[in-house]
Each structure stands twice: as C-alpha cells, then as structure tokens.
Tab-separated table of C-alpha atoms in Angstrom:
chain	number	residue	atom	x	y	z
A	1	MET	CA	242.356	122.685	225.162
A	2	GLU	CA	245.004	125.342	225.884
A	3	LEU	CA	245.333	125.914	229.648
A	4	PRO	CA	245.961	129.058	231.352
A	5	GLU	CA	249.570	129.893	232.660
A	6	GLY	CA	249.995	128.853	236.499
A	7	LEU	CA	248.372	125.417	236.736
A	8	ARG	CA	249.005	124.800	240.413
A	9	GLU	CA	247.029	121.930	241.671
A	10	LEU	CA	243.967	120.670	239.968
A	11	LEU	CA	242.233	120.512	236.678
A	12	GLU	CA	238.649	119.560	236.485
A	13	LEU	CA	237.067	118.774	233.189
A	14	ALA	CA	233.912	116.746	232.651
A	15	GLU	CA	231.682	115.873	229.753
A	16	ALA	CA	228.002	115.662	230.144
A	17	GLN	CA	226.284	113.023	228.375
A	18	GLY	CA	222.674	113.283	228.071
A	19	GLU	CA	220.180	110.391	227.953
A	20	ASP	CA	216.768	111.700	227.156
A	21	ASP	CA	216.217	114.524	229.889
A	22	VAL	CA	218.623	112.944	232.373
A	23	VAL	CA	222.284	113.895	232.558
A	24	TYR	CA	224.843	111.410	233.589
A	25	MET	CA	228.438	112.815	234.083
A	26	LEU	CA	231.670	111.477	233.006
A	27	LEU	CA	234.016	112.866	235.865
A	28	GLN	CA	237.609	113.374	234.926
A	29	ILE	CA	240.038	114.632	237.423
A	30	LEU	CA	243.766	115.549	236.871
A	31	THR	CA	245.825	116.437	240.013
A	32	GLY	CA	249.276	117.684	239.513
A	33	HIS	CA	252.031	119.330	241.509
A	34	CYS	CA	254.962	121.198	240.159
A	35	GLY	CA	253.891	120.799	236.596
A	36	ALA	CA	253.614	116.998	236.930
A	37	PRO	CA	250.657	114.826	237.085
A	38	VAL	CA	250.140	113.005	240.304
A	39	VAL	CA	246.450	111.457	240.066
A	40	TRP	CA	244.070	111.013	237.270
A	41	ARG	CA	240.701	109.616	237.630
A	42	SER	CA	237.780	108.953	235.382
A	43	THR	CA	234.575	107.587	236.397
A	44	PHE	CA	230.744	108.028	235.752
A	45	GLN	CA	228.673	109.849	238.536
A	46	LYS	CA	226.528	107.560	240.481
A	47	THR	CA	223.873	110.164	241.017
A	48	VAL	CA	221.557	111.551	238.223
A	49	ALA	CA	221.681	115.289	237.585
A	50	LEU	CA	218.774	117.216	236.045
A	51	SER	CA	220.891	119.698	234.170
A	52	SER	CA	224.494	120.040	233.022
A	53	THR	CA	224.953	122.769	235.483
A	54	GLU	CA	224.041	120.333	238.224
A	55	ALA	CA	226.102	117.534	236.729
A	56	GLU	CA	229.161	120.082	236.611
A	57	TYR	CA	228.551	121.074	240.133
A	58	MET	CA	228.596	117.503	241.351
A	59	ALA	CA	231.642	116.729	239.556
A	60	LEU	CA	233.316	120.034	241.001
A	61	SER	CA	232.424	118.810	244.377
A	62	ASP	CA	234.607	115.623	243.839
A	63	CYS	CA	237.302	117.894	242.405
A	64	VAL	CA	237.448	119.971	245.460
A	65	LYS	CA	237.569	116.871	247.747
A	66	GLU	CA	240.753	115.743	245.703
A	67	CYS	CA	242.104	119.197	246.202
A	68	VAL	CA	241.649	119.211	250.018
A	69	TRP	CA	243.220	115.669	249.877
A	70	MET	CA	246.227	117.162	248.014
A	71	ARG	CA	246.744	120.115	250.218
A	72	ARG	CA	246.596	117.918	253.441
A	73	LEU	CA	249.093	115.412	251.813
A	74	LEU	CA	251.576	118.474	250.882
A	75	LYS	CA	251.078	119.773	254.486
A	76	ASP	CA	252.014	116.460	255.951
A	77	ILE	CA	255.160	116.162	253.836
A	78	GLY	CA	256.211	119.701	254.884
A	79	ALA	CA	255.438	121.443	251.458
A	80	GLU	CA	252.253	123.323	252.567
A	81	GLN	CA	250.715	125.240	249.678
A	82	VAL	CA	250.476	128.942	250.220
A	83	GLY	CA	247.393	130.579	248.749
A	84	ALA	CA	244.284	129.011	247.043
A	85	THR	CA	244.439	125.957	244.784
A	86	VAL	CA	243.053	126.943	241.380
A	87	ILE	CA	240.448	124.762	239.842
A	88	TYR	CA	239.605	125.421	236.164
A	89	GLU	CA	235.895	124.859	235.382
A	90	ASP	CA	234.235	124.966	232.075
A	91	ASN	CA	230.744	125.563	233.088
A	92	GLN	CA	229.841	129.180	234.174
A	93	GLY	CA	226.624	127.945	235.628
A	94	ALA	CA	228.422	125.566	238.023
A	95	MET	CA	230.882	128.349	239.080
A	96	ALA	CA	228.124	130.789	239.795
A	97	LEU	CA	226.222	128.126	241.986
A	98	ALA	CA	229.477	127.386	243.862
A	99	LYS	CA	230.134	131.176	244.547
A	100	ASN	CA	226.590	132.108	245.559
A	101	VAL	CA	225.944	131.153	249.112
A	102	GLY	CA	222.430	132.493	249.268
A	103	TYR	CA	219.134	130.523	248.667
A	104	GLN	CA	218.172	129.572	245.005
A	105	ALA	CA	214.896	128.065	244.500
A	106	ARG	CA	216.053	126.388	241.192
A	107	THR	CA	218.721	124.477	242.928
A	108	LYS	CA	217.193	123.811	246.246
A	109	HIS	CA	216.856	119.916	245.465
A	110	ILE	CA	220.731	119.546	245.422
A	111	ASP	CA	222.067	117.625	248.363
A	112	ILE	CA	223.613	119.570	250.928
A	113	PRO	CA	227.126	117.719	250.742
A	114	TYR	CA	227.606	119.001	247.290
A	115	HIS	CA	227.642	122.538	248.790
A	116	PHE	CA	231.050	121.529	250.519
A	117	ILE	CA	232.468	123.653	247.459
A	118	ARG	CA	231.137	126.875	248.932
A	119	GLU	CA	232.851	126.573	252.233
A	120	LYS	CA	236.240	125.897	250.575
A	121	VAL	CA	235.749	129.037	248.154
A	122	VAL	CA	234.738	131.291	251.240
A	123	SER	CA	237.645	130.061	253.157
A	124	ASN	CA	240.115	130.801	250.393
A	125	GLU	CA	241.222	127.110	249.915
A	126	VAL	CA	240.176	126.880	246.461
A	127	GLU	CA	239.755	129.508	243.730
A	128	LEU	CA	237.536	128.810	240.737
A	129	GLU	CA	238.633	130.063	237.209
A	130	TYR	CA	236.636	129.785	234.068
A	131	VAL	CA	238.508	127.956	231.046
A	132	ASP	CA	236.803	127.941	227.665
A	133	THR	CA	237.011	124.268	226.388
A	134	LYS	CA	236.405	125.276	222.757
A	135	ASN	CA	239.965	126.077	222.067
C-alpha cells in the first residue's frame, strides 16, 4: 500500500474476516512519530460486528484511543503536537459514521463507547483521511 505524504502519528489498517454472516476484525495499529514506528499491535476484536463498516468503526475507536495516548505522552515530555493527528482509514462507511453526529437507525445498536471517535473528530484532535488499500 502506498501511503500519502505527511504520515504524522497513526496508521490504522484492519482486515475483516467473515465467518458466515458474522465479521470478526483483526485489528492492526501502527503508531509512529517523526517517521519512526513507536508501537505496533495486532489482535482480534473481542466483540462481534454485524458488518465490515461496524468492524472497521470499532477498530477505528481503538486507533483513536492509541492516538489520544500518544498525544498525551508527547505533551508530557514537552513535545505537544500542534493540529489534528491524521488517521488513515480504508473504509468509507466507517469514516462517514465517525463524522456523522446525528441519529442513524441502521447503527443504533453500536455501543456508545465506540462513538468516542466523534468527540475527537469534532474537537479537532484527530482527522480522518481515506486511503485506498488496493494500491
């Protein structure tokens, strides 16, 4: 995959793996600073998702948590980040869900803690950018 220029903090990529009509998500998070990797984590989500969009949204929530941790760490060591942290996402449905603060009947079953993403997008702590993973 070819990454866009200016990777600042976080890259979130996840692969949905279907089993019947249930989607389990392999979560992969790469956290970097100044062009160097700092943290990499790969794990299966513990919660079952009903769609790939929902699974990606849950993975995005974990990614935002890592991002918030990294921003606080940088602030604590006197290297506070100015501006939003860019998170690259390959699922447009998950991005739309994260940016839409209104009620959605099709996603009303998603647990409230996952909507933590919306707060961080609105407060300009994180910025979501689409990246095509087919390249």
